[in-house]
Every structure is written in C-alpha cells, then in structure tokens.
Coordinates of C-alpha atoms and ligand atoms in Angstrom, one line a residue:
P1 CA 21.6 22.2 -22.3
I2 CA 23.2 21.8 -19.0
K3 CA 25.5 19.1 -18.0
S4 CA 23.7 15.7 -18.8
Y5 CA 24.3 12.4 -17.1
C6 CA 26.1 10.1 -19.3
A7 CA 23.8 7.5 -19.4
L8 CA 21.7 10.0 -21.5
D9 CA 24.2 11.6 -23.6
G10 CA 23.2 11.7 -27.3
F11 CA 19.6 10.4 -26.5
Y12 CA 18.3 13.0 -24.6
E13 CA 18.8 16.7 -23.7
M14 CA 19.0 17.8 -20.5
Y15 CA 17.5 21.5 -19.2
D16 CA 16.4 23.0 -15.9
T17 CA 14.9 21.3 -13.0
I18 CA 10.7 22.2 -13.3
G19 CA 10.2 20.5 -9.8
S20 CA 10.8 18.3 -7.4
G21 CA 8.8 15.5 -5.1
G22 CA 10.3 13.7 -2.2
F23 CA 13.1 11.8 -3.0
A24 CA 13.0 12.8 -6.8
K25 CA 14.3 15.5 -9.2
V26 CA 12.5 16.1 -12.4
K27 CA 14.0 17.9 -14.9
L28 CA 12.9 19.3 -18.5
G29 CA 14.4 17.0 -21.4
V30 CA 14.4 16.9 -25.1
H31 CA 14.5 13.5 -26.8
C32 CA 16.9 14.1 -29.5
L33 CA 15.6 11.9 -32.6
T34 CA 12.0 13.4 -32.4
G35 CA 13.1 16.7 -30.9
E36 CA 10.1 16.1 -28.3
K37 CA 10.3 17.6 -25.0
V38 CA 10.0 14.9 -22.4
A39 CA 10.3 15.2 -18.2
I40 CA 12.8 13.5 -16.8
K41 CA 12.5 12.0 -13.4
I42 CA 16.1 11.6 -11.7
M43 CA 16.3 9.4 -8.7
D44 CA 19.3 8.9 -6.6
K45 CA 19.4 5.0 -5.5
K46 CA 21.6 5.8 -2.2
Q47 CA 19.0 8.3 -1.2
L48 CA 16.0 6.5 -2.1
G49 CA 17.1 3.7 0.6
D50 CA 13.6 1.6 1.4
D51 CA 11.8 3.8 -0.7
L52 CA 13.5 2.1 -3.7
P53 CA 10.5 -0.8 -3.7
R54 CA 8.0 1.8 -4.0
I55 CA 9.7 3.0 -7.2
R56 CA 10.1 -0.6 -8.9
L57 CA 6.2 -0.5 -8.0
E58 CA 5.6 2.9 -9.7
I59 CA 7.7 1.8 -12.6
E60 CA 5.8 -1.6 -13.4
A61 CA 2.6 -0.1 -12.8
M62 CA 3.2 2.9 -15.4
K63 CA 4.3 0.3 -17.9
S64 CA 1.1 -1.6 -18.0
L65 CA -0.8 2.1 -18.3
S66 CA -1.4 3.5 -21.1
H67 CA -4.2 6.0 -21.4
Q68 CA -4.5 9.5 -22.4
N69 CA -5.4 10.9 -19.1
V70 CA -2.4 8.9 -17.3
C71 CA 1.4 10.2 -17.8
K72 CA 3.0 7.9 -19.8
L73 CA 6.5 6.2 -19.2
F74 CA 8.4 6.5 -22.1
Q75 CA 11.6 4.7 -20.8
V76 CA 13.5 3.5 -17.8
I77 CA 17.5 4.4 -17.7
E78 CA 19.2 2.5 -14.6
T79 CA 22.5 3.1 -13.9
D80 CA 24.6 1.9 -10.6
A81 CA 23.5 5.2 -8.9
K82 CA 20.5 6.7 -10.7
I83 CA 17.4 5.5 -11.8
F84 CA 16.1 7.7 -14.9
M85 CA 12.3 7.7 -16.0
I86 CA 11.5 9.2 -19.1
L87 CA 7.9 11.1 -19.2
E88 CA 5.4 12.6 -20.8
Y89 CA 6.1 16.3 -20.3
C90 CA 3.1 17.9 -19.3
P91 CA 3.6 22.2 -19.5
D92 CA 0.8 23.6 -17.5
G93 CA 1.7 22.3 -14.6
E94 CA 0.0 20.9 -11.6
L95 CA -4.3 20.9 -11.3
F96 CA -3.4 22.1 -7.8
D97 CA -2.2 25.5 -9.0
Y98 CA -4.4 26.4 -11.8
I99 CA -7.4 26.1 -8.9
V100 CA -5.4 28.3 -6.7
E101 CA -4.9 31.0 -9.2
R102 CA -8.4 30.8 -10.0
D103 CA -9.7 31.0 -6.5
R104 CA -12.5 28.1 -7.8
L105 CA -13.6 26.4 -11.0
T106 CA -17.4 27.4 -12.4
E107 CA -19.3 24.0 -13.0
D108 CA -18.7 23.1 -16.0
E109 CA -15.1 23.4 -16.3
A110 CA -14.8 21.6 -12.7
R111 CA -16.9 19.0 -15.1
H112 CA -14.7 19.1 -18.0
F113 CA -11.7 18.2 -15.4
F114 CA -13.4 15.7 -13.3
R115 CA -14.4 14.4 -16.2
Q116 CA -10.8 13.0 -17.4
I117 CA -10.4 12.2 -13.5
V118 CA -13.2 9.4 -13.7
A119 CA -11.6 8.2 -17.2
A120 CA -8.5 7.8 -16.1
V121 CA -9.8 6.0 -12.4
A122 CA -12.1 3.5 -14.1
Y123 CA -9.1 2.6 -16.4
I124 CA -6.5 2.3 -14.0
H125 CA -9.0 0.3 -11.7
H126 CA -10.1 -1.9 -15.1
K127 CA -6.6 -2.4 -15.2
G128 CA -6.2 -3.7 -11.2
F129 CA -4.7 -0.6 -9.8
A130 CA -5.9 1.2 -7.2
H131 CA -4.2 5.0 -6.8
R132 CA -4.4 5.7 -3.4
D133 CA -3.0 9.5 -3.7
L134 CA -5.6 10.8 -5.8
K135 CA -5.0 15.0 -5.2
P136 CA -4.9 17.7 -7.5
E137 CA -1.2 18.0 -7.0
N138 CA -1.2 14.4 -9.0
L139 CA -2.7 15.4 -11.5
L140 CA -0.9 17.3 -14.2
L141 CA -2.4 19.8 -17.2
D142 CA -1.1 19.3 -20.7
D143 CA -0.9 22.2 -23.3
D144 CA -4.2 21.0 -24.4
Q145 CA -6.1 21.6 -20.9
Q146 CA -6.0 17.3 -20.9
L147 CA -5.3 16.1 -17.3
K148 CA -2.3 13.6 -16.7
L149 CA -2.9 11.5 -13.5
I150 CA 0.8 10.9 -12.0
D151 CA 2.8 9.3 -9.1
F152 CA 1.7 5.6 -8.8
G153 CA 4.5 5.1 -5.7
L154 CA 1.5 4.1 -3.5
C155 CA -0.8 2.6 -5.8
A156 CA -1.7 -0.9 -5.2
K157 CA -2.5 -3.9 -7.3
P158 CA -3.9 -6.6 -4.7
K159 CA -3.0 -10.1 -5.5
G160 CA -6.8 -11.2 -5.5
G161 CA -7.5 -8.5 -7.8
M162 CA -9.6 -5.3 -7.4
N163 CA -12.6 -6.8 -4.7
S164 CA -9.5 -7.9 -2.6
H165 CA -8.8 -5.5 0.8
L166 CA -6.3 -3.4 1.4
E167 CA -4.6 -2.6 4.5
T168 CA -1.9 -0.1 4.8
C169 CA -3.2 3.4 5.6
C170 CA -1.2 5.7 3.1
G171 CA -2.1 8.7 1.1
S172 CA -2.7 12.2 1.9
P173 CA -5.0 12.6 5.1
A174 CA -7.5 15.3 3.9
Y175 CA -8.3 13.0 0.9
A176 CA -8.2 9.9 2.8
A177 CA -11.4 8.0 3.2
P178 CA -13.0 7.2 6.6
E179 CA -12.6 3.5 6.4
L180 CA -8.9 3.9 5.6
I181 CA -8.3 6.1 8.4
S182 CA -10.2 4.1 11.0
G183 CA -7.4 1.5 10.2
K184 CA -10.0 -0.9 8.3
C185 CA -9.4 -2.8 6.1
Y186 CA -10.8 -1.1 2.8
L187 CA -11.1 -1.6 -1.1
G188 CA -8.7 0.4 -3.3
S189 CA -11.4 1.3 -5.7
E190 CA -13.8 2.8 -2.6
A191 CA -11.2 4.5 -1.4
D192 CA -10.4 6.4 -4.5
I193 CA -14.0 7.3 -5.2
W194 CA -13.9 9.2 -1.8
S195 CA -10.7 10.8 -2.7
M196 CA -12.4 11.7 -6.1
G197 CA -15.4 13.2 -3.8
V198 CA -12.8 15.5 -1.7
L199 CA -10.8 16.4 -5.2
L200 CA -14.3 17.5 -6.7
Y201 CA -15.1 19.4 -3.9
A202 CA -11.7 21.3 -3.9
L203 CA -12.4 22.0 -8.0
L204 CA -16.3 23.3 -6.9
C205 CA -15.0 25.1 -4.2
G206 CA -11.2 26.0 -4.2
Y207 CA -10.5 24.4 -0.5
L208 CA -10.6 21.2 1.2
P209 CA -14.0 19.7 2.5
F210 CA -12.1 18.5 5.9
D211 CA -9.4 20.2 6.9
D212 CA -7.7 20.7 10.1
D213 CA -4.5 21.9 11.2
N214 CA -4.9 18.9 14.4
I215 CA -4.9 15.7 12.4
A216 CA -7.0 13.6 15.3
V217 CA -9.7 16.5 14.5
L218 CA -9.7 16.2 11.1
Y219 CA -9.8 12.7 11.5
R220 CA -13.1 13.0 13.3
K221 CA -14.2 15.4 10.8
I222 CA -13.7 12.8 7.6
Q223 CA -15.6 10.4 10.1
S224 CA -18.5 12.5 10.5
G225 CA -18.8 13.0 6.8
M226 CA -20.2 16.2 7.5
Y227 CA -18.9 19.4 5.4
E228 CA -20.1 22.6 4.4
K229 CA -21.9 23.5 1.4
P230 CA -21.1 26.8 -0.1
E231 CA -24.3 28.5 -1.5
W232 CA -22.7 28.8 -5.1
L233 CA -23.1 25.3 -5.0
S234 CA -26.0 23.8 -7.5
E235 CA -28.5 21.1 -6.4
S236 CA -27.2 18.4 -9.0
S237 CA -23.5 19.2 -7.9
M238 CA -24.4 18.9 -4.2
E239 CA -26.0 15.3 -4.9
M240 CA -23.0 14.5 -7.0
L241 CA -20.7 15.3 -4.3
D242 CA -23.0 13.4 -1.4
Q243 CA -22.9 9.7 -3.4
L244 CA -19.1 10.4 -3.6
L245 CA -18.4 11.3 0.2
Q246 CA -20.6 8.7 1.3
V247 CA -19.0 7.7 4.6
D248 CA -19.8 3.6 4.2
P249 CA -17.9 2.4 1.5
K250 CA -21.0 0.2 0.4
R251 CA -23.1 3.2 -0.1
R252 CA -20.6 5.3 -1.9
I253 CA -21.2 5.3 -5.5
T254 CA -19.4 3.1 -8.1
V255 CA -16.6 4.1 -11.0
A256 CA -18.9 2.3 -13.4
Q257 CA -22.1 4.4 -12.3
L258 CA -20.1 7.7 -12.4
L259 CA -18.9 6.8 -15.9
H260 CA -22.8 7.6 -17.1
H261 CA -24.0 9.9 -14.2
P262 CA -26.0 12.5 -15.4
W263 CA -24.1 15.3 -13.4
V264 CA -20.4 14.1 -15.1
T265 CA -22.3 13.3 -18.5
K266 CA -24.3 16.6 -18.9
D267 CA -23.9 18.5 -21.9
C268 CA -22.5 15.4 -23.8
N269 CA -24.8 13.7 -27.1
P270 CA -26.3 10.5 -25.6
S271 CA -24.2 8.2 -27.5
Y272 CA -21.4 10.0 -25.0
N273 CA -19.8 7.9 -22.7
V274 CA -16.8 8.9 -20.7
Q275 CA -13.7 8.2 -22.5
W276 CA -12.4 5.7 -20.2
E277 CA -11.5 3.5 -23.1
S278 CA -7.8 3.7 -23.7
I279 CA -7.0 5.5 -27.0
Y280 CA -3.7 3.3 -27.0
Q281 CA -3.9 0.1 -28.7
T282 CA -0.6 -0.8 -27.1
K283 CA -0.8 -4.4 -28.6
E284 CA -0.8 -3.5 -32.4
L285 CA 2.2 -1.2 -33.8
D286 CA 1.5 1.5 -35.6
D287 CA 2.7 0.6 -39.3
E288 CA 3.7 4.3 -40.2
C289 CA 5.7 5.2 -37.4
V290 CA 7.4 1.4 -37.0
T291 CA 8.5 2.0 -41.0
E292 CA 9.7 5.3 -39.9
M293 CA 12.2 4.1 -37.3
A294 CA 13.5 0.9 -39.6
V295 CA 14.6 3.3 -42.3
S296 CA 16.0 5.9 -39.9
I297 CA 18.0 2.9 -37.7
G298 CA 18.7 1.0 -40.5
K299 CA 16.4 -2.2 -39.7
S300 CA 14.1 -4.0 -42.1
R301 CA 10.7 -3.4 -40.7
K302 CA 10.5 -7.1 -39.8
A303 CA 13.3 -6.6 -37.3
M304 CA 11.9 -3.1 -36.2
H305 CA 8.5 -4.5 -35.7
A306 CA 10.2 -7.6 -33.5
I307 CA 12.3 -5.1 -31.3
L308 CA 9.2 -2.8 -30.7
S309 CA 7.2 -5.9 -29.9
D310 CA 9.2 -6.4 -26.5
W311 CA 8.1 -3.4 -25.1
S312 CA 11.6 -3.2 -23.1
Y313 CA 11.2 0.5 -22.1
D314 CA 14.3 1.5 -23.9
Y315 CA 15.1 4.2 -26.2
N316 CA 13.2 2.3 -29.0
T317 CA 10.2 2.0 -27.0
A318 CA 10.2 6.2 -26.2
T319 CA 10.9 6.5 -29.9
Y320 CA 8.1 4.8 -30.9
L321 CA 5.7 6.3 -28.6
L322 CA 7.1 10.1 -28.9
L323 CA 6.4 9.6 -32.8
W324 CA 3.1 7.7 -31.9
K325 CA 1.8 10.8 -29.7
R326 CA 3.0 13.0 -32.9
K327 CA 0.8 11.4 -35.0
Q328 CA -2.1 11.6 -32.9
L329 CA -1.8 15.4 -32.9
S330 CA -1.4 15.0 -36.7
K331 CA 1.9 15.9 -36.4
S332 CA 4.5 14.9 -39.0
V333 CA 6.1 11.3 -38.1
R334 CA 9.7 12.0 -39.0
L335 CA 12.7 11.5 -36.9
M336 CA 15.4 13.6 -37.1
Ligands
LIG1 C1 4.5 17.5 -5.4 N1 4.9 16.1 -6.7 C2 4.2 15.0 -6.1 C3 6.0 15.8 -7.8 C4 6.0 17.1 -8.8 C5 7.2 16.8 -9.3 C6 7.4 18.0 -10.7 C7 6.1 18.1 -11.6 N2 5.8 18.7 -12.3 C8 5.8 19.7 -12.0 O1 5.6 20.7 -11.3 N3 6.0 20.9 -13.2 C9 5.8 22.7 -12.8 C10 6.2 20.6 -15.2 C11 6.2 19.2 -14.8 C12 5.9 18.5 -16.5 N4 5.9 17.9 -16.6 C13 5.4 16.7 -15.5 C14 5.5 15.3 -16.2 C15 5.5 14.5 -15.2 C16 6.1 14.8 -13.8 C17 5.9 13.6 -12.8 C18 6.9 13.8 -11.6 C19 6.6 12.3 -10.8 CL1 7.1 12.8 -9.0 C20 5.9 11.5 -10.8 O2 6.0 10.7 -10.4 C21 5.2 11.8 -12.3 CL2 4.7 9.9 -12.8 C22 5.4 12.1 -13.4 N5 6.1 15.8 -13.6 C23 6.0 17.1 -14.1 C24 6.1 18.0 -14.3 C25 4.8 17.5 -10.7 C26 5.0 16.6 -9.7

C-alpha cells in the first residue's frame, strides 16, 4: 500500500488512484478486517468550497439507499481537512466505456442493462429521490455485469415528495429533459425518465439522440424531440424510445409502467417483474454477521446488535455491510 491517510490507518489499506471526478479523487482500498476491496472517494474540504453542501446531500442520500443496483456507501470518515467516502468497488468501471468499446450493444444486452437502470430508478424514486444526472458515466459495472448507480451530488429529495416541482436546471445538457432546459418547473421523476430514454438510445445506437457542439442548437433539438432512428432498431425498441422521449412530460411513460413494459420484461418468465425491490432488508440485521463481529471484537451479541442498529456508518457499519455482501455471494462470513 502507498502512504495512507492516518484517519484510515489500520482500518483500510490505500492503493492507487482509480479515477477522479471533479473535486474528488477515487482510490482503490482494502477493508482490513474482511480483506474486501472498496473505492475510497477523497475530498478536500477547502477545495470543495461551496460544493460542500452537495457532498453532504450525496452522503445523506446514499445512507438511505440500499439496493443491488445502487453503489453502496459503507462508511464516512471526516477529519478537519478531508472527507472520505468508503464505497462499493466496481471493478469494471463506467458503462460509458463499455459501450464505446463495443460501438453499440445488441438489443438483448441493452435490455439486460436497461432493466437494472429501471430497477435502480424505481427504487430511488420510491425512496423519494430524483437522481437528475442519469448518464452512462454514472453507471458502473461490478465483476458480474451488474450496474451500480453513482453520483448523487445532484439528486433532489423534494420537500413535498416526488409530486412537488423542482426548478434548478442541472445535470448534463445532452441528457436533460425539454421542460428542464426550458427553465420550467419540472418533476424530478419525469426528468429522470427522459434521461433514461437518452441512455437507452446511447446503449442501442452508441451515440446520442440529441447532440450538437452549439448548446443553443442542442437545446432546440431536444425541445423538438426529433431524433434519428437507425435501421438496426427493432419496431419494439423504437416504440420504447418514443414512450421515453416524449417532449410533453405528461405523455411520457412512468417508471411504474416501465417496470412491466413488454420491451423491458421480454424473455422473462411471466412472474418476473423488474427486481426493483431492494434485496437489503436494512432493518433486520443478519444474525450470522452480527455474531461473527461480536466474537471478533469481543463483545456480546446483544451489545454488537445494539451498536449496528444505530447505522452510524462507522467502521462497524462498513464491516457488517461487507460481511453481509460476502454472505450474499455465498462466500465465507469470517473476519481476519
Ligand atoms: C466521472 N465520474 C463523475 C467520477 C468517476 C470517478 C471514478 C469512478 N471509478 C472509476 O472511474 N473506475 C475506473 C473504477 C471505479 C471502481 N469503483 C468505483 C466505485 C465507486 C465510485 C464512485 C465515484 C464517485 Cl465520484 C461517486 O460519487 C460515487 Cl457515489 C461512487 N467510483 C468507482 C470507480 C467512476 C466515476
């Protein structure tokens, strides 16, 4: 391991930088007690400046999100100079690069990924969050072709719930909904659906439906809702895209309709509905994991259970979540 930050000493080994995004550096780390790899997002508070509230928002949002298609936050460490977010490691990087390497995906492969995106978005909307920056750069791949949604720095949890309007124009222009770029009030959930349409188009075509170097021209293209339909798109794919890329948000398909849309559920057994429910029952703790930790730390199971029930996103929370993740992968639930 390279020089580590004293705040992590003994808890995490730090390895090289695996990516950087704006005001953050992301390094590969290893959680000492379990030996599991993690991604460590490191931010300098001074550099953050007035972006600090955005990070606080991302941290609070991620603490309340536990889903198989949302990147899991394991621990937050704050010193007077830095903030460290210990995150679920996604070895196969951004979906963006995955598409670029292949030019474009087949309809079946696009469906495999789009289903997971629908699951993640249905889940975060159910929890009262709109992401507002859905794009292939914010969808990472783990080593099992599972997508993990990241970057909740722009997400919104409208005070009055998901049916109250937002104003801030944000996100990436090419993925932004017409009502959002027209400066109108908009519903976060409807804007996310539009972005999912742009995303699905990028998966199926390998380029963007609305694109232009001149931002004003780009905006006009988005507001026209007109986009090219290459000849390799099937009828059903074109129909799916049309229902997502509806300029009028009231005519746009909803995430609830998407969950059982024939294009999304194609080739699944009839009982299949998109796995939008979280596999994490964060409320009940897993006895085997609690016991393993109690023994290793030398506390009673009752005391260990009480500590973990606080969900304080300290080292204990990280150890529990990483142990639980190992158990899901039917790996040994043993600590170093
Ligand atoms: C361009 N983006 C806005 C940032 C970029 C930073 C590196 C990251 N990465 C990579 O680029 N690999 C190539 C490896 C990699 C592996 N695991 C990761 C696990 C989590 C994250 C992550 C990063 C940020 Cl900035 C977050 O806010 C969250 Cl919630 C999660 N990034 C990871 C990551 C991909 C995204």
